[in-house]
Coordinates of C-alpha atoms in Angstrom, one line a residue:
M11 CA 37.3 41.9 30.6
V12 CA 38.1 45.3 28.3
C13 CA 34.9 46.7 26.7
R14 CA 35.3 49.3 24.1
A15 CA 34.0 52.1 23.1
R16 CA 32.6 51.8 19.4
I17 CA 31.3 54.2 17.1
L18 CA 30.6 53.3 13.1
K19 CA 32.3 56.1 11.8
K20 CA 35.4 56.1 13.5
S21 CA 38.7 53.5 14.2
T22 CA 39.6 54.4 17.3
R23 CA 38.7 52.8 20.8
T24 CA 38.8 54.5 24.5
S25 CA 38.7 53.7 28.2
P26 CA 39.5 49.6 29.5
L27 CA 37.3 48.1 32.2
S28 CA 38.3 46.3 35.1
A29 CA 36.5 43.2 35.3
L30 CA 33.7 43.3 38.2
L31 CA 33.6 39.8 39.5
L32 CA 29.5 39.3 40.6
A33 CA 27.4 35.9 41.6
L34 CA 26.9 34.1 39.7
L35 CA 23.5 33.8 38.0
A36 CA 23.2 31.2 35.2
G37 CA 20.2 29.6 35.2
A38 CA 18.6 26.7 33.0
M39 CA 15.3 26.7 31.4
M40 CA 13.9 23.8 28.7
P41 CA 10.2 23.9 27.9
T42 CA 7.9 21.4 29.9
A43 CA 7.7 18.1 27.9
H44 CA 3.8 16.4 27.6
T45 CA 3.4 13.5 25.8
A46 CA 0.7 12.6 23.4
S47 CA -1.3 10.3 21.2
A48 CA -1.2 9.7 18.1
A49 CA -4.1 10.1 15.9
T50 CA -5.9 6.7 15.3
V51 CA -7.6 7.6 12.2
S52 CA -9.3 4.3 10.1
I53 CA -10.8 3.9 6.9
T54 CA -14.4 1.3 7.3
K55 CA -16.3 -0.1 4.7
E56 CA -19.7 0.9 5.3
Q57 CA -21.3 -0.9 2.3
S58 CA -20.2 -3.6 0.5
G59 CA -20.7 -4.1 -3.6
L60 CA -20.6 -8.2 -3.6
V61 CA -23.5 -8.8 -4.9
A62 CA -22.7 -12.9 -4.9
S63 CA -19.6 -14.8 -5.9
D64 CA -19.3 -18.4 -6.6
S65 CA -15.5 -20.4 -6.4
L66 CA -16.7 -22.9 -8.4
T67 CA -15.0 -25.6 -6.8
S68 CA -17.2 -26.4 -3.8
G69 CA -19.2 -29.2 -5.3
T70 CA -22.2 -27.2 -4.7
S71 CA -24.3 -25.8 -7.6
A72 CA -27.8 -24.7 -5.9
Y73 CA -26.7 -21.7 -7.0
W74 CA -26.9 -22.1 -10.0
T75 CA -30.1 -22.9 -12.9
F76 CA -29.1 -25.8 -15.5
G77 CA -30.7 -26.6 -19.0
G78 CA -30.2 -26.6 -23.1
S79 CA -31.2 -28.1 -25.6
A80 CA -28.7 -30.2 -26.2
A81 CA -29.6 -33.7 -25.2
Q82 CA -26.2 -34.8 -24.5
H83 CA -24.3 -33.1 -21.9
N84 CA -22.8 -32.8 -18.2
Y85 CA -21.4 -30.7 -15.6
Y86 CA -19.1 -31.0 -12.4
E87 CA -17.1 -29.5 -10.3
D88 CA -13.7 -30.3 -9.0
A89 CA -10.8 -27.8 -7.9
Q90 CA -10.3 -26.8 -10.8
G91 CA -13.7 -25.3 -11.2
L92 CA -17.1 -25.8 -13.3
H93 CA -16.8 -28.1 -16.0
L94 CA -20.3 -27.9 -18.5
G95 CA -19.6 -30.3 -21.1
V96 CA -22.0 -30.6 -24.2
Q97 CA -22.4 -32.8 -27.1
S98 CA -24.1 -32.1 -30.6
P99 CA -26.1 -35.2 -31.8
S100 CA -25.0 -34.9 -35.6
Q101 CA -22.5 -32.8 -37.4
G102 CA -23.9 -29.5 -38.4
T103 CA -25.9 -29.6 -35.6
W104 CA -26.4 -26.8 -32.6
V105 CA -26.9 -27.2 -29.5
N106 CA -26.0 -25.7 -26.4
Y107 CA -26.2 -26.2 -22.3
Y108 CA -25.6 -24.0 -20.0
A109 CA -26.0 -22.7 -16.3
G110 CA -27.1 -19.7 -15.2
T111 CA -27.8 -17.5 -11.9
P112 CA -30.8 -15.4 -10.5
F113 CA -31.5 -11.9 -11.4
V114 CA -28.8 -9.4 -9.5
N115 CA -28.4 -5.9 -8.7
A116 CA -25.2 -5.8 -10.0
Q117 CA -23.3 -4.3 -13.4
V118 CA -20.6 -5.9 -12.5
F119 CA -19.9 -10.3 -13.5
H120 CA -16.9 -11.8 -13.8
A121 CA -15.9 -15.5 -13.8
V122 CA -12.5 -17.2 -15.4
L123 CA -13.0 -19.4 -17.7
T124 CA -10.7 -22.0 -19.8
I125 CA -11.1 -23.6 -23.4
P126 CA -8.8 -26.3 -23.4
Y127 CA -8.8 -26.7 -27.2
T128 CA -6.5 -25.1 -29.3
S129 CA -8.7 -25.7 -32.6
M130 CA -11.5 -28.4 -33.8
G131 CA -11.1 -30.9 -36.6
G132 CA -13.3 -30.4 -39.9
N133 CA -15.9 -28.4 -39.2
D134 CA -16.7 -28.8 -35.8
V135 CA -16.6 -26.2 -33.7
F136 CA -16.8 -25.2 -29.8
N137 CA -18.0 -21.7 -28.7
P138 CA -18.8 -21.8 -24.8
G139 CA -18.8 -17.7 -22.8
L140 CA -19.7 -15.9 -20.3
Y141 CA -22.5 -14.2 -21.0
V142 CA -24.6 -11.4 -19.6
E143 CA -28.7 -11.1 -20.3
G144 CA -31.7 -8.4 -19.7
S145 CA -35.0 -9.3 -17.5
D146 CA -36.5 -9.6 -20.8
Y147 CA -34.3 -12.4 -22.4
N148 CA -33.5 -10.6 -25.7
G149 CA -30.4 -8.1 -25.1
I150 CA -27.1 -10.1 -23.8
I151 CA -23.3 -9.2 -23.5
G152 CA -21.0 -12.1 -24.4
C153 CA -17.2 -12.7 -23.7
V154 CA -17.0 -15.8 -25.8
A155 CA -14.7 -17.9 -26.8
W156 CA -14.9 -20.7 -29.8
A157 CA -12.6 -23.0 -31.6
D158 CA -12.3 -24.3 -35.1
S159 CA -10.2 -26.2 -37.7
T160 CA -8.4 -22.6 -37.7
G161 CA -7.8 -22.2 -33.8
Y162 CA -9.3 -20.5 -31.0
Y163 CA -10.7 -17.3 -31.0
W164 CA -11.7 -14.5 -28.0
A165 CA -14.6 -12.3 -28.5
V166 CA -17.2 -9.0 -27.0
Q167 CA -20.6 -10.4 -28.7
T168 CA -24.4 -8.3 -28.3
T169 CA -27.5 -8.9 -29.6
T170 CA -31.1 -7.4 -29.2
D171 CA -32.9 -9.9 -30.4
A172 CA -32.0 -13.7 -28.2
G173 CA -29.1 -14.4 -29.8
S174 CA -31.2 -14.2 -33.7
T175 CA -28.3 -12.2 -35.1
W176 CA -24.9 -11.1 -33.3
K177 CA -22.9 -7.8 -33.0
T178 CA -19.1 -8.6 -32.8
L179 CA -16.9 -5.4 -30.9
Y180 CA -13.8 -6.9 -30.6
Q181 CA -12.4 -10.4 -31.8
A182 CA -8.5 -11.8 -31.0
G183 CA -7.1 -14.8 -32.8
P184 CA -6.6 -17.3 -34.2
S185 CA -4.7 -18.2 -31.0
N186 CA -3.2 -15.4 -30.2
L187 CA -3.9 -15.4 -26.6
P188 CA -4.1 -17.3 -23.4
Q189 CA -6.3 -20.3 -23.1
T190 CA -7.5 -19.2 -20.0
Q191 CA -8.9 -15.1 -19.4
D192 CA -10.9 -13.2 -17.1
C193 CA -13.5 -12.4 -18.2
T194 CA -15.4 -9.2 -16.8
V195 CA -18.4 -7.4 -18.2
V196 CA -19.1 -3.9 -16.8
T197 CA -23.3 -2.7 -18.1
N198 CA -26.2 -0.8 -16.8
G199 CA -27.7 -2.9 -18.9
S200 CA -28.6 0.5 -21.5
N201 CA -26.0 2.5 -22.6
F202 CA -22.5 1.6 -21.1
L203 CA -20.7 -1.4 -21.6
K204 CA -17.0 -2.1 -20.4
V205 CA -15.4 -4.9 -21.2
Y206 CA -12.3 -6.4 -19.6
L207 CA -10.1 -9.5 -21.1
G208 CA -7.4 -10.7 -18.7
G209 CA -7.4 -7.1 -16.8
N210 CA -7.3 -5.3 -20.3
L211 CA -10.0 -3.2 -21.5
V212 CA -10.8 -4.3 -24.2
F213 CA -14.2 -2.7 -25.6
S214 CA -15.8 0.7 -23.5
G215 CA -18.8 2.4 -25.0
T216 CA -20.9 5.5 -23.3
T217 CA -23.2 5.3 -26.1
M218 CA -24.9 1.8 -26.8
T219 CA -28.4 1.1 -27.3
L220 CA -28.3 -2.4 -25.4
K221 CA -32.0 -3.3 -24.4
M222 CA -31.5 -5.0 -21.4
P223 CA -33.1 -4.0 -18.8
T224 CA -32.1 -4.4 -15.2
P225 CA -32.8 -6.8 -13.0
L226 CA -29.7 -8.6 -15.0
L227 CA -28.3 -12.4 -14.8
A228 CA -25.0 -13.6 -15.5
F229 CA -24.9 -17.5 -17.6
F230 CA -22.4 -19.9 -18.9
Q231 CA -22.6 -21.5 -22.1
D232 CA -21.3 -24.5 -24.0
D233 CA -22.6 -24.0 -27.7
T234 CA -21.8 -27.0 -30.4
S235 CA -21.9 -28.4 -33.7
S236 CA -19.6 -31.4 -33.2
P237 CA -21.3 -34.7 -32.6
N238 CA -17.4 -36.5 -32.0
S239 CA -17.2 -36.4 -28.7
M240 CA -18.4 -34.3 -25.2
H241 CA -16.3 -31.2 -24.9
Y242 CA -16.3 -29.3 -22.0
A243 CA -15.1 -25.2 -20.6
T244 CA -14.4 -25.0 -17.7
F245 CA -15.5 -21.9 -15.4
F246 CA -13.8 -20.7 -11.9
N247 CA -14.4 -18.0 -9.6
Y248 CA -17.5 -16.3 -10.9
Y249 CA -18.3 -13.1 -9.1
A250 CA -21.1 -10.5 -9.6
T251 CA -20.6 -6.6 -7.9
T252 CA -22.9 -3.6 -8.4
N253 CA -20.7 -1.6 -9.9
E254 CA -16.4 -1.6 -10.5
K255 CA -16.0 1.8 -9.0
V256 CA -14.8 1.9 -4.8
T257 CA -16.0 4.8 -2.9
V258 CA -14.1 6.7 -0.2
T259 CA -16.5 9.4 1.7
N260 CA -15.3 11.5 4.7
A261 CA -11.7 12.3 3.1
P262 CA -10.2 15.4 3.2
A263 CA -10.7 17.9 0.6
G264 CA -8.1 17.9 -1.8
G265 CA -6.0 15.1 -0.9
S266 CA -6.1 11.8 -2.1
V267 CA -7.0 8.2 -1.7
Q268 CA -5.0 5.3 -2.8
I269 CA -5.7 1.2 -2.5
V270 CA -1.9 -0.2 -1.8
D271 CA -0.9 -3.4 -1.8
S272 CA 0.9 -5.1 0.9
T273 CA 4.3 -4.7 -1.5
N274 CA 3.2 -0.9 -1.4
K275 CA 2.7 -0.7 -4.7
I276 CA -0.6 1.4 -5.7
L277 CA -3.7 -0.4 -7.3
A278 CA -5.9 3.0 -7.8
S279 CA -5.8 6.4 -6.9
S280 CA -7.8 9.4 -7.3
P281 CA -7.8 13.1 -6.1
V282 CA -10.7 13.7 -3.1
A283 CA -13.3 16.3 -4.7
S284 CA -14.2 19.3 -2.3
N285 CA -17.2 17.1 -1.2
G286 CA -14.8 14.5 1.0
T287 CA -15.0 11.4 -2.0
A288 CA -12.8 9.7 -3.6
T289 CA -13.8 7.2 -6.3
M290 CA -11.3 4.9 -8.1
L291 CA -11.6 1.8 -10.8
V292 CA -10.9 -1.7 -10.1
G293 CA -12.6 -3.2 -12.8
M294 CA -9.3 -5.0 -14.1
Y295 CA -8.4 -6.6 -11.4
V296 CA -10.1 -10.3 -10.6
L297 CA -11.8 -9.3 -6.8
P298 CA -11.3 -9.5 -4.2
L299 CA -8.0 -6.8 -3.7
I300 CA -6.5 -7.4 -1.0
A301 CA -4.8 -4.6 -0.3
Y302 CA -4.7 -1.4 2.3
M303 CA -7.0 1.6 1.6
K304 CA -5.2 4.7 2.6
S305 CA -6.2 8.9 2.4
F306 CA -3.8 11.6 1.7
G307 CA -4.2 15.2 2.7
S308 CA -3.8 17.3 0.4
S309 CA 0.1 17.7 1.3
A310 CA 0.5 14.2 0.9
V311 CA 0.6 13.4 4.7
L312 CA -0.8 10.3 5.2
V313 CA -4.2 10.6 7.3
A314 CA -6.5 7.7 7.4
S315 CA -5.8 4.0 6.6
T316 CA -7.1 0.5 7.1
S317 CA -5.3 -0.7 10.1
S318 CA -4.1 -4.1 7.5
P319 CA -5.2 -5.2 4.4
V320 CA -8.5 -5.4 3.8
Q321 CA -11.1 -7.3 0.9
I322 CA -12.0 -4.5 -1.8
Y323 CA -14.8 -5.2 -4.2
G324 CA -16.2 -2.6 -7.1
G325 CA -18.8 -0.9 -5.2
D326 CA -17.7 -1.0 -1.8
T327 CA -18.3 2.2 0.1
F328 CA -15.1 3.5 2.3
T329 CA -15.6 6.2 4.7
V330 CA -12.4 8.2 6.6
S331 CA -13.5 7.7 10.8
G332 CA -12.1 8.3 13.9
P333 CA -10.5 11.6 14.7
P334 CA -10.4 14.4 11.8
P335 CA -8.0 14.1 9.3
I336 CA -4.5 15.2 10.1
R337 CA -4.6 19.0 8.7
P338 CA -1.5 20.4 7.1
V339 CA 1.4 23.9 8.9
S340 CA 2.1 25.4 7.2
G341 CA 4.4 28.9 7.3
I342 CA 2.9 32.4 7.1
R343 CA 5.5 34.6 8.0
S344 CA 9.5 34.1 8.1
G345 CA 11.9 34.7 11.3
P346 CA 15.0 35.0 9.8
A347 CA 17.0 39.0 9.2
A348 CA 19.9 37.7 8.6
S349 CA 22.2 34.8 8.2
D350 CA 25.8 34.3 7.4
S351 CA 27.6 31.1 8.2
L352 CA 30.7 33.3 8.4
T353 CA 32.7 30.2 6.5
T354 CA 32.1 31.2 2.8
G355 CA 34.8 34.0 2.3
N356 CA 32.8 36.2 1.5
T357 CA 32.3 39.7 3.9
A358 CA 31.0 41.5 1.8
Y359 CA 27.4 42.2 3.7
W360 CA 30.3 43.4 7.2
V361 CA 31.9 46.7 7.7
F362 CA 35.7 46.2 8.8
G363 CA 37.1 48.8 11.4
G364 CA 38.7 49.5 15.0
S365 CA 40.8 51.5 17.1
A366 CA 43.7 49.3 16.2
A367 CA 43.8 50.4 12.6
G368 CA 43.9 54.2 14.0
Q369 CA 46.7 53.1 16.3
P370 CA 50.5 53.4 14.9
G371 CA 52.2 50.3 15.3
A372 CA 49.2 48.1 16.2
K373 CA 47.9 45.6 13.7
Y374 CA 45.3 44.3 12.6
T375 CA 43.7 41.5 9.9
Y376 CA 40.6 39.2 9.4
S377 CA 40.0 35.8 7.1
E378 CA 37.3 33.2 6.5
D379 CA 37.7 29.8 6.9
S380 CA 35.7 26.7 6.9
Q381 CA 36.4 27.4 10.3
G382 CA 35.0 30.5 10.4
I383 CA 36.2 34.2 10.4
H384 CA 38.8 34.7 12.1
I385 CA 39.5 38.4 13.6
G386 CA 43.0 39.7 14.5
V387 CA 44.6 42.6 16.6
Q388 CA 47.9 42.7 18.1
S389 CA 48.9 46.0 20.6
A390 CA 51.3 48.4 19.5
A391 CA 52.3 48.6 23.5
D392 CA 51.7 46.1 26.3
G393 CA 48.8 47.7 28.5
K394 CA 47.2 49.5 25.3
W395 CA 44.1 47.8 24.4
A396 CA 44.0 48.2 20.9
G397 CA 40.4 46.8 19.0
Y398 CA 39.0 45.5 15.7
Y399 CA 35.8 44.7 14.9
A400 CA 33.3 43.7 11.9
V401 CA 29.7 45.3 11.9
N402 CA 26.4 45.3 10.2
G403 CA 25.0 48.7 11.9
N404 CA 21.2 48.1 10.0
T405 CA 19.7 44.9 10.8
P406 CA 15.4 45.3 11.8
A407 CA 15.9 41.5 14.4
Y408 CA 15.4 40.8 18.5
L409 CA 17.4 38.1 18.4
F410 CA 21.1 38.3 17.9
H411 CA 23.8 34.7 18.1
A412 CA 27.3 34.0 17.0
R413 CA 29.4 30.8 18.0
L414 CA 32.6 32.3 19.7
T415 CA 36.1 30.6 20.6
L416 CA 38.4 31.5 22.3
P417 CA 41.7 30.3 21.2
Y418 CA 43.7 30.4 24.5
S419 CA 42.9 29.8 27.7
T420 CA 45.8 32.0 29.5
I421 CA 48.5 34.0 27.4
P422 CA 52.0 35.4 28.4
G423 CA 50.8 38.8 29.5
Q424 CA 48.0 41.3 29.4
S425 CA 44.7 40.9 28.5
F426 CA 42.6 39.5 25.2
N427 CA 38.2 39.4 24.9
T428 CA 36.6 38.6 22.2
G429 CA 32.2 38.9 22.1
L430 CA 29.0 39.2 19.7
Y431 CA 28.0 42.9 21.0
V432 CA 24.7 44.3 20.1
Q433 CA 24.7 48.7 20.6
T434 CA 21.7 51.0 19.8
G435 CA 21.3 52.2 16.5
G436 CA 21.6 55.9 18.2
P437 CA 24.9 57.6 18.5
E438 CA 25.9 56.6 22.0
I439 CA 27.8 53.7 22.9
N440 CA 25.6 51.9 24.9
Y441 CA 25.6 48.0 24.2
V442 CA 25.5 44.8 25.6
T443 CA 27.7 41.8 25.2
C444 CA 28.3 38.1 25.3
A445 CA 31.8 37.7 25.8
A446 CA 35.0 35.9 26.5
Q447 CA 38.4 37.5 28.0
T448 CA 42.1 35.8 28.7
S449 CA 45.3 36.7 30.3
S450 CA 48.2 35.2 32.4
S451 CA 46.3 33.9 34.7
G452 CA 43.1 32.3 32.5
Y453 CA 39.8 33.1 31.1
Y454 CA 36.3 33.7 31.8
W455 CA 32.9 34.7 30.2
A456 CA 31.1 36.9 30.8
V457 CA 27.5 38.9 29.9
V458 CA 28.6 43.0 30.0
L459 CA 26.1 46.0 30.3
A460 CA 27.3 49.1 28.8
T461 CA 26.8 52.9 28.6
G462 CA 28.3 55.9 27.5
N463 CA 27.9 59.4 25.7
A464 CA 28.3 59.2 21.5
S465 CA 32.6 59.0 21.7
Y466 CA 33.5 56.2 24.3
A467 CA 31.6 54.2 26.7
T468 CA 31.3 55.3 30.5
S469 CA 29.5 52.7 32.1
Y470 CA 29.8 48.9 32.6
K471 CA 27.7 46.8 34.7
N472 CA 28.8 43.1 35.1
L473 CA 25.3 41.3 34.5
W474 CA 26.8 37.3 34.8
F475 CA 30.0 36.6 35.2
Q476 CA 31.9 32.9 35.2
W477 CA 35.3 32.0 36.2
M478 CA 37.1 29.0 33.9
N479 CA 35.7 26.4 35.6
N480 CA 36.4 23.3 32.8
Q481 CA 34.2 26.0 30.9
P482 CA 34.8 25.4 26.6
L483 CA 37.0 28.2 24.7
T484 CA 33.9 27.7 22.2
R485 CA 30.4 28.5 23.1
D486 CA 27.3 29.8 21.5
C487 CA 26.0 33.0 22.2
T488 CA 22.6 34.3 22.2
I489 CA 21.8 37.6 22.7
V490 CA 17.9 38.5 23.2
T491 CA 16.4 42.0 23.3
N492 CA 14.0 44.6 22.3
G493 CA 16.1 47.6 23.3
A494 CA 13.7 49.2 25.8
N495 CA 12.8 46.6 28.9
M496 CA 13.7 43.0 27.7
L497 CA 17.2 41.6 28.1
K498 CA 18.0 37.5 27.7
V499 CA 21.3 36.0 27.5
Y500 CA 21.7 32.7 26.4
L501 CA 25.1 30.6 26.5
D502 CA 25.3 27.5 24.8
G503 CA 20.9 26.8 25.2
Q504 CA 20.8 27.6 29.2
V505 CA 19.8 31.1 30.1
V506 CA 22.8 33.0 32.0
Y507 CA 20.8 36.5 32.4
S508 CA 17.1 37.4 32.3
N509 CA 15.4 40.6 32.7
S510 CA 11.9 42.2 31.4
T511 CA 12.4 45.8 33.8
M512 CA 15.6 47.0 32.4
K513 CA 16.0 51.0 30.9
L514 CA 17.8 50.3 27.4
G515 CA 17.0 53.1 25.9
Y516 CA 18.3 51.5 22.7
A517 CA 17.0 52.9 18.8
Y518 CA 16.2 50.5 16.5
P519 CA 17.1 48.8 13.9
F520 CA 20.6 47.8 16.1
Q521 CA 24.4 47.6 15.4
V522 CA 26.1 44.0 15.4
F523 CA 29.8 44.0 16.3
I524 CA 31.9 40.5 16.2
E525 CA 34.9 42.5 17.8
V526 CA 38.3 40.8 19.6
Q527 CA 40.3 43.9 21.7
S528 CA 44.0 43.2 22.5
S529 CA 46.6 44.9 25.5
Y530 CA 49.3 42.0 24.5
A531 CA 51.7 43.5 21.8
G532 CA 53.8 40.0 21.5
Q533 CA 51.5 39.0 18.9
L534 CA 48.6 39.2 16.6
L535 CA 45.4 37.5 18.5
F536 CA 42.9 35.9 16.9
G537 CA 38.8 35.7 17.7
V538 CA 36.9 33.2 15.7
Y539 CA 33.5 33.4 14.8
N540 CA 31.1 31.4 13.1
N541 CA 27.1 30.7 12.7
Y542 CA 25.9 34.6 12.8
Y543 CA 22.3 34.8 12.2
A544 CA 19.6 37.6 13.9
T545 CA 15.9 36.5 13.6
T546 CA 12.7 38.8 14.5
N547 CA 12.4 36.9 17.9
E548 CA 12.8 34.0 20.3
K549 CA 9.5 33.3 19.4
V550 CA 7.6 31.0 17.1
T551 CA 3.9 30.9 16.7
V552 CA 1.0 28.5 15.5
T553 CA -2.4 30.2 14.7
N554 CA -5.8 29.1 14.4
A555 CA -4.9 26.3 16.3
P556 CA -7.6 24.2 18.5
A557 CA -8.3 26.8 21.8
G558 CA -7.4 24.5 25.0
G559 CA -5.2 22.0 22.9
S560 CA -1.1 22.4 22.7
V561 CA 1.1 22.6 20.2
Q562 CA 4.5 20.7 20.0
I563 CA 8.0 21.5 18.3
V564 CA 9.0 17.7 17.7
D565 CA 12.6 16.4 16.4
S566 CA 13.5 13.2 14.1
T567 CA 13.4 10.9 17.3
N568 CA 10.4 12.5 18.1
K569 CA 11.8 14.6 21.1
I570 CA 9.4 17.4 22.5
L571 CA 11.9 20.8 21.7
A572 CA 8.9 23.0 22.5
S573 CA 5.2 23.3 23.5
S574 CA 2.8 25.7 24.3
P575 CA -1.1 25.2 25.6
V576 CA -3.4 26.9 22.9
A577 CA -5.2 30.4 23.5
S578 CA -8.9 31.1 23.7
N579 CA -8.0 32.8 20.6
G580 CA -6.6 29.4 18.9
T581 CA -2.4 31.0 19.1
A582 CA 0.1 29.3 20.5
T583 CA 4.2 30.9 21.2
M584 CA 7.3 28.5 22.6
L585 CA 10.3 30.2 22.4
V586 CA 13.8 28.3 21.2
G587 CA 16.2 31.2 22.0
M588 CA 17.6 28.4 23.6
Y589 CA 18.2 26.2 20.3
V590 CA 20.5 26.9 17.7
L591 CA 18.5 27.6 14.9
P592 CA 17.2 26.4 12.5
L593 CA 16.2 23.5 14.5
N594 CA 14.7 20.8 11.6
A595 CA 11.5 19.6 13.5
Y596 CA 7.4 18.9 13.1
V597 CA 5.6 21.6 14.4
K598 CA 2.4 19.5 15.6
V599 CA -0.7 20.5 16.9
Y600 CA -2.7 18.6 19.4
D601 CA -6.4 19.3 20.2
P602 CA -8.1 19.4 24.4
S603 CA -8.3 15.9 24.1
N604 CA -4.4 15.2 23.2
T605 CA -5.1 13.8 19.4
L606 CA -3.0 14.8 17.1
V607 CA -4.7 17.3 14.6
A608 CA -2.4 18.9 12.4
S609 CA 1.5 19.0 11.2
T610 CA 4.0 20.1 8.9
A611 CA 4.1 17.2 6.2
S612 CA 7.8 16.5 6.9
Q613 CA 11.2 18.4 9.2
I614 CA 11.2 21.9 8.0
A615 CA 13.9 24.4 9.1
I616 CA 12.0 26.5 12.1
W617 CA 13.5 30.0 12.8
G618 CA 12.7 32.4 15.7
G619 CA 10.4 34.7 14.9
D620 CA 7.8 32.5 12.3
V621 CA 4.8 32.3 12.1
Y622 CA 2.8 29.0 11.1
T623 CA -0.8 28.3 11.0
V624 CA -2.9 25.0 10.9
S625 CA -5.1 25.3 7.4

């Protein structure tokens, strides 16, 4: 192998080096993987909001009290619901019949009401409804329907004098809504009233004067002035809940909570307040909802969920239980110092030069394409070395990588080499190279250390050498050094040389070369380089992690690429120099019990020198 002198401001190279065959020092270092259990963070119901419910299809009406002014009345239950019937004794005489509940501490009252008649003959009127009444029997809210000769109508009405006078808050008709409607009345009996009809909000007020002291009761009632026959309304799926809010506690502040059905449709959602509480409204739905309760962190990562769809009523309170919510891991410092794919055709990052430029008869060239940058050189005469390089002389980094291709397993005569060089930032020709050389005898890869004066290298030491032995002609070379005592070289992800007691004395920042050299005059010979990058170091650091826990870099297949225990100061450090960077992976943090407590929201680009923190 030949390693030439290198001076940034000159284009000459001197003193060929005869290759030194040393013992094979290749080794492999891979992170020790350990398995970890994912956190099972559950959401459980702490309190049910359901106060009362009756499908009204069971045939059991013991919960209800029946009464009214009508002498002719009837009721029965079947699969359709509670059929409540009433008949007037004479034309124009109003009578009623009702089914009432006990007083309950509830604010939401719901039933499905069907008015079977699209119209009534003559002056007949039929008027069924769901009513909510205060404990003094004066204030009443009605979600009602009626039919007369003009068609049928739906309305929301209130009274504060036990029905002597009524105020209409909403009315629809004639005959423009379905004859079966879900009626939901939400009220505190004082100032607040909201009414949903068929899931649509038809009235809402917060400054009402309802005069309905609590507790409240609900009743179904049919009113009619028709003597011609018994007229029925049907009531179905009655329930009462404490309110229309679903509350989740102990959720991650700044995150969100969702109610999600089995098709992944979001039925309700709410941001999480600073106290970890979120509140969602469900009064517009027929309850119970059968759905998942899900909690997300501030980075939209799912941190907790019910294990399956659950029944959800207004007034329910859920809590995020089990292990703490998964916290986000975010980057606070980026490690890349330079990066060039060497495939774009833009070579502005590099300065080109070499001894070939000053050697009469020598040839040199370079170009970029999709394969990389091709640097070519041809000696003026066999046995006379000529070199050509691309250099960057001010790279504030300690890790340097490029993919090198030696296109020739042999050449007709003399020698040709290609390499990645890291050289001191000072005037001396002191460097380390990861390089390949070919001749008529074959090829080899080597790591060489050179020292010299301000003009050329005077001493060479082979740190690692490997003859052909079916080695690939394209290899990833990574040089990691602090320029003082530490040097590590990876070849295709394997550590081929590592030493922490060296005396390099390199001035920082370093100079980086990709270079070809040839003593063969028969033709231009090329080296190909791509995927160059430099990073501040080969370490990935995570701070603010739980002491005694661990940190992992995990790819999309859940393979652990690197891991580290967390020190007492909450810091973990992982080496990634053996990989081609960036890694596209997750950073995951585990507590001492091996439970996942923090993670990046998705796969991210991870470089040596990156610093992350658990937020």
